[in-house]
Coordinates of C-alpha atoms in Angstrom, one line a residue:
X1 CA -2.6 -17.2 10.4
X2 CA -2.8 -20.1 12.9
X3 CA -6.2 -21.1 14.1
X4 CA -7.1 -20.7 17.8
X5 CA -6.8 -24.0 19.7
X6 CA -10.2 -25.6 20.4
X7 CA -10.5 -28.6 22.6
X8 CA -11.6 -31.7 20.8
X9 CA -15.0 -32.1 22.6
X10 CA -16.2 -28.6 21.7
X11 CA -14.6 -28.8 18.2
X12 CA -16.4 -32.0 17.3
X13 CA -19.8 -31.1 18.8
X14 CA -22.1 -29.9 16.0
X15 CA -24.3 -26.9 16.4
X16 CA -27.4 -29.1 16.1
X17 CA -26.3 -31.2 19.1
X18 CA -25.7 -28.1 21.2
X19 CA -29.0 -26.6 20.1
X20 CA -30.9 -29.7 21.1
X21 CA -29.2 -29.8 24.5
X22 CA -29.9 -26.1 25.1
X23 CA -33.6 -26.5 24.3
X24 CA -34.0 -29.6 26.4
X25 CA -32.1 -28.0 29.4
X26 CA -34.3 -24.9 29.1
X27 CA -37.5 -26.8 29.1
X28 CA -36.3 -29.7 31.3
X29 CA -38.2 -31.8 28.8
X30 CA -37.2 -33.7 25.7
X31 CA -40.8 -33.6 24.5
X32 CA -41.1 -29.8 24.8
X33 CA -37.7 -29.3 23.2
X34 CA -38.7 -31.5 20.3
X35 CA -41.9 -29.4 19.8
X36 CA -39.9 -26.2 19.7
X37 CA -37.3 -27.6 17.2
X38 CA -39.9 -29.4 15.1
X39 CA -38.3 -32.8 15.5
X40 CA -39.3 -35.9 17.4
X41 CA -38.4 -36.4 21.1
X42 CA -36.3 -39.4 20.0
X43 CA -34.2 -37.1 17.8
X44 CA -33.6 -34.8 20.8
X45 CA -32.7 -37.7 23.0
X46 CA -30.3 -39.0 20.3
X47 CA -28.5 -35.7 20.1
X48 CA -28.2 -35.4 23.9
X49 CA -26.8 -38.9 24.2
X50 CA -24.3 -38.2 21.4
X51 CA -23.1 -35.0 23.3
X52 CA -22.9 -37.0 26.6
X53 CA -20.8 -39.6 24.9
X54 CA -18.5 -37.0 23.4
X55 CA -18.0 -35.3 26.8
X56 CA -17.9 -38.5 28.8
X57 CA -20.4 -37.3 31.5
X58 CA -24.1 -37.4 32.1
X59 CA -25.8 -34.1 31.4
X60 CA -29.3 -35.1 32.5
X61 CA -30.9 -37.2 35.2
X62 CA -33.7 -39.0 33.5
X63 CA -36.9 -39.2 35.6
X64 CA -40.4 -40.7 35.0
X65 CA -41.7 -37.2 34.0
X66 CA -39.1 -35.0 32.5
X67 CA -35.4 -34.6 33.2
X68 CA -33.1 -32.7 35.6
X69 CA -29.7 -31.2 34.9
X70 CA -26.6 -32.7 36.5
X71 CA -23.9 -30.4 37.7
X72 CA -21.9 -30.6 34.4
X73 CA -25.2 -30.2 32.5
X74 CA -26.0 -27.0 34.5
X75 CA -22.5 -25.6 33.8
X76 CA -22.8 -26.3 30.1
X77 CA -26.3 -24.8 29.9
X78 CA -25.3 -21.6 31.7
X79 CA -22.5 -21.1 29.2
X80 CA -24.6 -21.9 26.2
X81 CA -27.5 -19.8 27.3
X82 CA -25.4 -16.7 27.7
X83 CA -23.6 -17.3 24.4
X84 CA -26.8 -17.9 22.4
X85 CA -28.4 -14.8 24.0
X86 CA -25.4 -12.6 22.8
X87 CA -25.5 -14.2 19.4
X88 CA -29.3 -13.5 19.1
X89 CA -28.8 -9.9 20.2
X90 CA -26.1 -9.4 17.6
X91 CA -28.1 -10.9 14.9
X92 CA -31.1 -8.7 15.8
X93 CA -29.0 -5.6 15.9
X94 CA -27.7 -6.3 12.4
X95 CA -31.2 -7.2 11.2
X96 CA -32.7 -4.0 12.7
X97 CA -30.0 -1.8 11.1
X98 CA -30.5 -3.3 7.7
X99 CA -34.3 -3.3 7.8
X100 CA -34.4 0.3 9.1
X101 CA -32.3 1.4 6.1
X102 CA -29.7 3.3 8.1
X103 CA -26.8 4.7 6.0
X104 CA -23.9 6.7 7.4
X105 CA -22.1 9.2 5.1
X106 CA -19.2 11.5 5.9
X107 CA -17.8 14.7 4.4
X108 CA -16.0 17.9 5.3
X109 CA -18.0 20.7 6.9
X110 CA -18.0 22.7 3.7
X111 CA -19.0 19.8 1.5
X112 CA -21.8 19.0 4.0
X113 CA -23.1 22.5 4.1
X114 CA -22.8 23.4 0.5
X115 CA -23.7 20.3 -1.4
X116 CA -24.1 17.0 0.5
X117 CA -26.8 18.1 3.0
X118 CA -29.1 19.6 0.4
X119 CA -28.5 16.5 -1.8
X120 CA -29.5 14.3 1.1
X121 CA -32.7 16.2 1.6
X122 CA -33.6 15.7 -2.1
X123 CA -32.8 12.0 -1.7
X124 CA -35.1 11.8 1.4
X125 CA -38.0 13.1 -0.6
X126 CA -37.9 10.1 -2.9
X127 CA -36.8 7.6 -0.2
X128 CA -38.3 8.6 3.1
X129 CA -37.9 5.1 4.5
X130 CA -34.1 5.4 4.6
X131 CA -32.4 7.2 7.5
X132 CA -29.1 8.9 6.8
X133 CA -26.6 9.8 9.4
X134 CA -24.0 12.4 8.5
X135 CA -20.5 12.5 10.0
X136 CA -18.7 15.8 9.4
X137 CA -15.1 16.6 10.0
X138 CA -12.2 18.4 8.3
X139 CA -9.5 15.7 8.8
X140 CA -8.9 12.4 7.0
X141 CA -11.6 9.8 7.4
X142 CA -10.6 6.2 8.3
X143 CA -12.6 3.2 7.5
X144 CA -14.9 2.0 10.2
X145 CA -17.8 -0.3 10.7
X146 CA -20.4 2.5 11.0
X147 CA -19.2 4.6 8.0
X148 CA -20.7 3.4 4.7
X149 CA -19.7 6.3 2.4
X150 CA -17.7 9.5 2.4
X151 CA -16.8 12.3 0.0
X152 CA -13.1 13.3 -0.1
X153 CA -10.8 15.4 -2.2
X154 CA -8.4 13.2 -4.1
X155 CA -8.0 9.4 -4.2
X156 CA -7.6 7.4 -1.0
X157 CA -4.7 5.0 -0.7
X158 CA -6.7 2.2 0.8
X159 CA -7.2 -0.2 -2.1
X160 CA -9.9 -2.2 -0.3
X161 CA -12.3 0.7 -0.8
X162 CA -14.4 1.4 -3.8
X163 CA -13.8 5.0 -5.2
X164 CA -15.9 6.8 -7.6
X165 CA -14.8 10.2 -9.2
X166 CA -17.5 12.8 -8.7
X167 CA -16.3 16.0 -10.3
X168 CA -13.2 18.4 -10.7
X169 CA -13.7 21.9 -9.3
X170 CA -12.1 25.2 -10.3
X171 CA -10.1 27.4 -7.9
X172 CA -10.4 31.2 -8.0
X173 CA -10.3 34.2 -5.6
X174 CA -13.6 35.2 -4.0
X175 CA -14.5 38.0 -1.6
X176 CA -17.4 40.1 -0.4
X177 CA -19.1 41.6 -3.5
X178 CA -17.9 45.2 -2.8
X179 CA -14.3 44.0 -2.4
X180 CA -14.5 41.8 -5.4
X181 CA -15.7 44.7 -7.5
X182 CA -12.7 46.8 -6.4
X183 CA -10.2 44.0 -7.4
X184 CA -11.9 43.0 -10.7
X185 CA -9.2 42.3 -13.3
X186 CA -6.3 42.7 -10.8
X187 CA -3.0 41.1 -11.7
X188 CA -1.6 38.2 -9.6
X189 CA 0.9 40.4 -7.8
X190 CA -1.9 42.7 -6.7
X191 CA -4.0 39.8 -5.4
X192 CA -1.0 38.3 -3.6
X193 CA -0.6 41.6 -1.6
X194 CA -4.1 41.6 -0.3
X195 CA -5.3 40.3 3.1
X196 CA -5.6 36.6 2.3
X197 CA -7.5 34.0 4.3
X198 CA -5.3 30.9 4.4
X199 CA -6.8 27.4 5.1
X200 CA -4.4 25.5 7.3
X201 CA -4.4 22.0 9.0
X202 CA -2.4 18.9 8.9
X203 CA -5.2 16.8 7.4
X204 CA -6.5 19.3 4.9
X205 CA -5.3 18.3 1.4
X206 CA -7.0 21.1 -0.5
X207 CA -4.9 23.5 -2.6
X208 CA -3.6 26.5 -0.6
X209 CA -2.9 30.0 -1.7
X210 CA 0.8 29.5 -2.2
X211 CA 0.1 26.5 -4.5
X212 CA -2.5 28.4 -6.5
X213 CA -0.2 31.4 -7.2
X214 CA 2.8 29.1 -8.0
X215 CA 0.8 27.0 -10.5
X216 CA -0.4 30.1 -12.2
X217 CA 3.2 31.3 -12.7
X218 CA 3.5 33.8 -9.9
X219 CA 6.6 33.3 -7.7
X220 CA 6.7 36.5 -5.7
X221 CA 5.7 37.1 -2.1
X222 CA 2.3 36.1 -0.8
X223 CA 0.7 38.1 2.0
X224 CA 0.4 36.1 5.3
X225 CA -3.1 37.4 6.1
X226 CA -5.1 35.4 8.5
X227 CA -5.2 31.6 9.0
X228 CA -8.1 29.3 9.8
X229 CA -8.4 25.5 10.0
X230 CA -12.0 25.2 8.7
X231 CA -13.2 26.1 5.2
X232 CA -16.6 27.2 6.3
X233 CA -14.9 29.7 8.7
X234 CA -12.8 30.9 5.7
X235 CA -15.9 31.5 3.7
X236 CA -17.7 33.3 6.5
X237 CA -14.6 35.5 7.1
X238 CA -14.6 36.4 3.4
X239 CA -18.3 37.2 3.5
X240 CA -17.7 39.5 6.4
X241 CA -15.1 41.4 4.5
X242 CA -12.1 40.1 6.3
X243 CA -10.2 39.3 3.1
X244 CA -9.9 37.1 0.1
X245 CA -10.3 33.3 0.2
X246 CA -9.6 30.7 -2.4
X247 CA -13.0 29.6 -3.7
X248 CA -13.9 26.2 -5.0
X249 CA -16.3 27.4 -7.7
X250 CA -18.8 24.6 -7.9
X251 CA -18.8 23.9 -4.2
X252 CA -19.6 27.5 -3.2
X253 CA -21.9 28.2 -6.1
X254 CA -24.9 28.7 -3.7
X255 CA -23.0 31.6 -2.0
X256 CA -22.2 33.1 -5.4
X257 CA -25.8 32.7 -6.6
X258 CA -27.1 34.3 -3.4
X259 CA -24.7 37.2 -3.7
X260 CA -22.9 36.5 -0.4
X261 CA -19.6 36.1 -2.3
X262 CA -18.3 37.3 -5.7
X263 CA -15.6 35.9 -7.9
X264 CA -12.5 38.0 -8.6
X265 CA -11.6 37.3 -12.3
X266 CA -9.9 36.5 -14.5
X267 CA -7.4 34.1 -12.8
X268 CA -8.7 30.5 -12.6
X269 CA -6.9 27.2 -11.8
X270 CA -8.4 23.7 -12.4
X271 CA -8.1 21.7 -9.2
X272 CA -5.3 19.1 -9.3
X273 CA -7.6 16.4 -8.0
X274 CA -11.3 15.4 -8.3
X275 CA -13.7 14.9 -5.5
X276 CA -14.4 11.2 -4.9
X277 CA -17.1 9.2 -3.3
X278 CA -15.4 6.5 -1.2
X279 CA -17.3 3.5 0.0
X280 CA -17.0 0.1 1.5
X281 CA -16.9 -2.7 -1.1
X282 CA -20.2 -3.4 -2.8
X283 CA -20.8 -6.7 -0.9
X284 CA -20.4 -5.0 2.4
X285 CA -23.0 -2.3 1.7
X286 CA -26.7 -2.7 2.6
X287 CA -29.2 -2.2 -0.2
X288 CA -30.0 1.3 1.3
X289 CA -26.3 2.3 1.2
X290 CA -25.9 1.1 -2.4
X291 CA -29.0 3.1 -3.4
X292 CA -27.6 6.3 -1.8
X293 CA -24.2 5.7 -3.3
X294 CA -25.6 5.3 -6.8
X295 CA -27.9 8.4 -6.3
X296 CA -24.9 10.6 -5.2
X297 CA -22.9 9.5 -8.2
X298 CA -25.9 10.3 -10.5
X299 CA -26.3 13.7 -8.8
X300 CA -22.6 14.5 -9.2
X301 CA -22.7 13.6 -12.9
X302 CA -24.9 16.6 -13.5
X303 CA -22.0 18.8 -12.3
X304 CA -19.9 19.4 -15.4
X305 CA -16.3 20.5 -15.8
X306 CA -17.5 23.6 -17.7
X307 CA -17.4 27.0 -16.1
X308 CA -20.3 27.7 -13.9

């Protein structure tokens, strides 16, 4: 990549020279500028003279007491003052974000509701000084400056990202407890004929009903049922008795434990992929983000691949 063209005067002017000029121009005094920069007035004068020699113009009119800016000096000062202000604001913004311990983590709606949000609350109890922002959506995440971590099903293709396997889930039919009791022990062809709740969407990579039946060896017709584009809606529809949905056993374990949904056995399929925690490279994460990343990995390590 070619470097942008920089005119020789600006390219050769060191930052210390420009800093000395900006301070002297702001105070209209070499003495006050020297005091601010913790150098001697002679050092400030030397830097200014070097810059004037580089540019070929006088930047100050020397007076008995203090100095005044020339027209070129005023032009340069206006440009430098605005640029340094923006740099200072950017540095302060970065410093504030880092010191405040703000971390942004993303997930799907179901992952947020069933596992991540409760986990974040547990993390806060131990680290109340760290603020965590959650981004929730059911389509693919893209890397961005404000997103530190996110949980996704399957590996990401972007090799610049760090990826940590969390756990592999198990896929099985679930329904409202009454309906699940009626279908206990049903064969695959019986399940395929029921009203099924299908999860659809271009960016949703989770295993669908047709995939589940096919991988378990059933190749017959599968009822069309109803279609939704959000897993939380699919779970709610199943809880309301609208049909059967494909349950991710560990993810929905709170609903099973509470009795909102029940598993229809005995057909179970191990998910083709694991859930991964995806993050920026280690060197791009703040200490707070690294702490949350490591904590999530440790929490997930307690989720085994054994049946719940």
